[in-house]
Protein backbone atom coordinates (compact mmCIF):
# COMPACT_ATOMS: atom_id res chain seq x y z
CA UNK A 1 -23.31 -37.90 -19.97
CA UNK A 2 -20.06 -36.22 -18.93
CA UNK A 3 -19.88 -35.39 -15.23
CA UNK A 4 -19.63 -31.75 -14.20
CA UNK A 5 -16.50 -30.79 -12.27
CA UNK A 6 -16.93 -28.61 -9.20
CA UNK A 7 -14.08 -26.72 -7.56
CA UNK A 8 -13.33 -23.83 -5.22
CA UNK A 9 -14.41 -25.25 -1.88
CA UNK A 10 -12.32 -25.10 1.24
CA UNK A 11 -12.14 -24.17 4.90
CA UNK A 12 -13.20 -20.66 5.85
CA UNK A 13 -14.13 -18.84 9.04
CA UNK A 14 -17.66 -17.58 9.63
CA UNK A 15 -18.19 -14.31 7.82
CA UNK A 16 -15.74 -15.21 5.07
CA UNK A 17 -16.22 -15.77 1.35
CA UNK A 18 -15.62 -18.43 -1.28
CA UNK A 19 -16.27 -18.65 -5.00
CA UNK A 20 -17.24 -22.03 -6.41
CA UNK A 21 -16.84 -22.99 -10.06
CA UNK A 22 -18.47 -25.70 -12.13
CA UNK A 23 -17.24 -26.86 -15.51
CA UNK A 24 -20.46 -28.16 -17.03
CA UNK A 25 -19.84 -29.46 -20.51
CA UNK A 26 -22.73 -30.23 -22.81
CA UNK A 27 -23.92 -29.27 -26.26
CA UNK A 28 -27.14 -27.75 -24.85
CA UNK A 29 -25.51 -25.93 -21.91
CA UNK A 30 -26.38 -22.46 -23.19
CA UNK A 31 -30.13 -23.24 -23.30
CA UNK A 32 -30.33 -25.17 -20.02
CA UNK A 33 -31.19 -23.95 -16.54
CA UNK A 34 -28.29 -24.70 -14.20
CA UNK A 35 -28.09 -24.68 -10.43
CA UNK A 36 -26.17 -25.38 -7.28
CA UNK A 37 -27.20 -27.95 -4.68
CA UNK A 38 -26.12 -27.94 -1.04
CA UNK A 39 -25.97 -31.15 0.97
CA UNK A 40 -25.39 -30.61 4.66
CA UNK A 41 -24.21 -33.59 6.71
CA UNK A 42 -27.09 -36.02 7.21
CA UNK A 43 -29.52 -34.01 5.06
CA UNK A 44 -30.95 -34.16 1.54
CA UNK A 45 -29.49 -32.22 -1.34
CA UNK A 46 -31.34 -28.93 -1.76
CA UNK A 47 -31.19 -26.35 -4.52
CA UNK A 48 -29.79 -23.10 -3.17
CA UNK A 49 -29.43 -21.18 -6.42
CA UNK A 50 -30.42 -21.55 -10.07
CA UNK A 51 -29.99 -19.57 -13.25
CA UNK A 52 -31.94 -19.92 -16.48
CA UNK A 53 -30.67 -19.62 -20.03
CA UNK A 54 -32.03 -16.08 -19.98
CA UNK A 55 -30.19 -15.39 -16.71
CA UNK A 56 -33.27 -15.28 -14.51
CA UNK A 57 -32.10 -16.31 -11.03
CA UNK A 58 -33.58 -18.16 -8.08
CA UNK A 59 -32.24 -18.27 -4.52
CA UNK A 60 -33.34 -20.25 -1.53
CA UNK A 61 -34.37 -18.04 1.37
CA UNK A 62 -31.43 -19.28 3.41
CA UNK A 63 -28.87 -17.82 0.98
CA UNK A 64 -30.68 -14.88 -0.61
CA UNK A 65 -28.64 -11.71 -0.27
CA UNK A 66 -25.46 -13.65 0.48
CA UNK A 67 -24.90 -15.88 -2.58
CA UNK A 68 -24.79 -14.91 -6.24
CA UNK A 69 -25.06 -17.37 -9.12
CA UNK A 70 -23.69 -16.56 -12.56
CA UNK A 71 -22.87 -18.31 -15.82
CA UNK A 72 -20.46 -17.96 -18.71
CA UNK A 73 -21.91 -19.69 -21.75
CA UNK A 74 -18.76 -19.20 -23.81
CA UNK A 75 -16.82 -21.28 -21.26
CA UNK A 76 -19.64 -23.67 -20.23
CA UNK A 77 -19.12 -22.56 -16.63
CA UNK A 78 -21.36 -21.63 -13.73
CA UNK A 79 -20.22 -19.95 -10.53
CA UNK A 80 -21.45 -19.40 -7.00
CA UNK A 81 -20.10 -16.41 -5.12
CA UNK A 82 -20.66 -17.12 -1.43
CA UNK A 83 -20.38 -14.24 1.04
CA UNK A 84 -21.08 -13.90 4.77
CA UNK A 85 -20.70 -17.63 5.24
CA UNK A 86 -22.00 -19.26 8.39
CA UNK A 87 -21.57 -22.79 9.81
CA UNK A 88 -24.98 -23.83 8.40
CA UNK A 89 -23.49 -23.42 4.92
CA UNK A 90 -21.11 -26.29 5.62
CA UNK A 91 -21.50 -29.27 3.32
CA UNK A 92 -20.89 -30.51 -0.19
CA UNK A 93 -21.91 -28.33 -3.12
CA UNK A 94 -22.89 -29.85 -6.46
CA UNK A 95 -23.94 -28.35 -9.76
CA UNK A 96 -26.43 -29.85 -12.16
CA UNK A 97 -28.82 -29.06 -14.96
CA UNK A 98 -32.34 -28.43 -13.66
CA UNK A 99 -35.99 -28.43 -14.57
CA UNK A 100 -38.86 -27.05 -12.50
CA UNK A 101 -42.22 -28.87 -12.22
CA UNK A 102 -43.68 -27.70 -8.88
CA UNK A 103 -40.21 -28.43 -7.51
CA UNK A 104 -36.64 -28.62 -8.77
CA UNK A 105 -35.43 -31.81 -10.46
CA UNK A 106 -31.89 -32.61 -11.58
CA UNK A 107 -31.72 -33.68 -15.21
CA UNK A 108 -27.98 -34.01 -15.73
CA UNK A 109 -25.14 -36.03 -14.30
CA UNK A 110 -23.76 -35.66 -10.80
CA UNK A 111 -20.15 -34.72 -10.24
CA UNK A 112 -18.03 -35.30 -7.16
CA UNK A 113 -18.99 -31.99 -5.57
CA UNK A 114 -16.76 -29.63 -3.64
CA UNK A 115 -16.56 -29.49 0.15
CA UNK A 116 -17.19 -26.24 2.00
CA UNK A 117 -16.44 -26.09 5.71
CA UNK A 118 -17.29 -22.96 7.69
CA UNK A 119 -15.85 -22.78 11.18
CA UNK A 120 -17.32 -20.71 14.00
């Protein structure tokens, strides 16, 4: 369907912060688990954070304690507050609708993503 639109990426020094936004239109947005993927250069896309319709959250071990995912159902938006960034966080961040069956699977459309670059 309609592609999500990610924004908020940029260049930041190690230890800094960014807040990513995703405009994720869809009639079933409010009842769908949403998440953020990170794709480092030369690596697969991996889910780093997810949030259910009931606002239960999941974080990959690599970001737990540093990133916070949230959603605003009235605006069909999800966010990723990224603190204490390190160079390993560098890459493209994408949002998507998710399902979980032993592992995470994207079930929506892919957007263009937003680039995050963390310098040392």
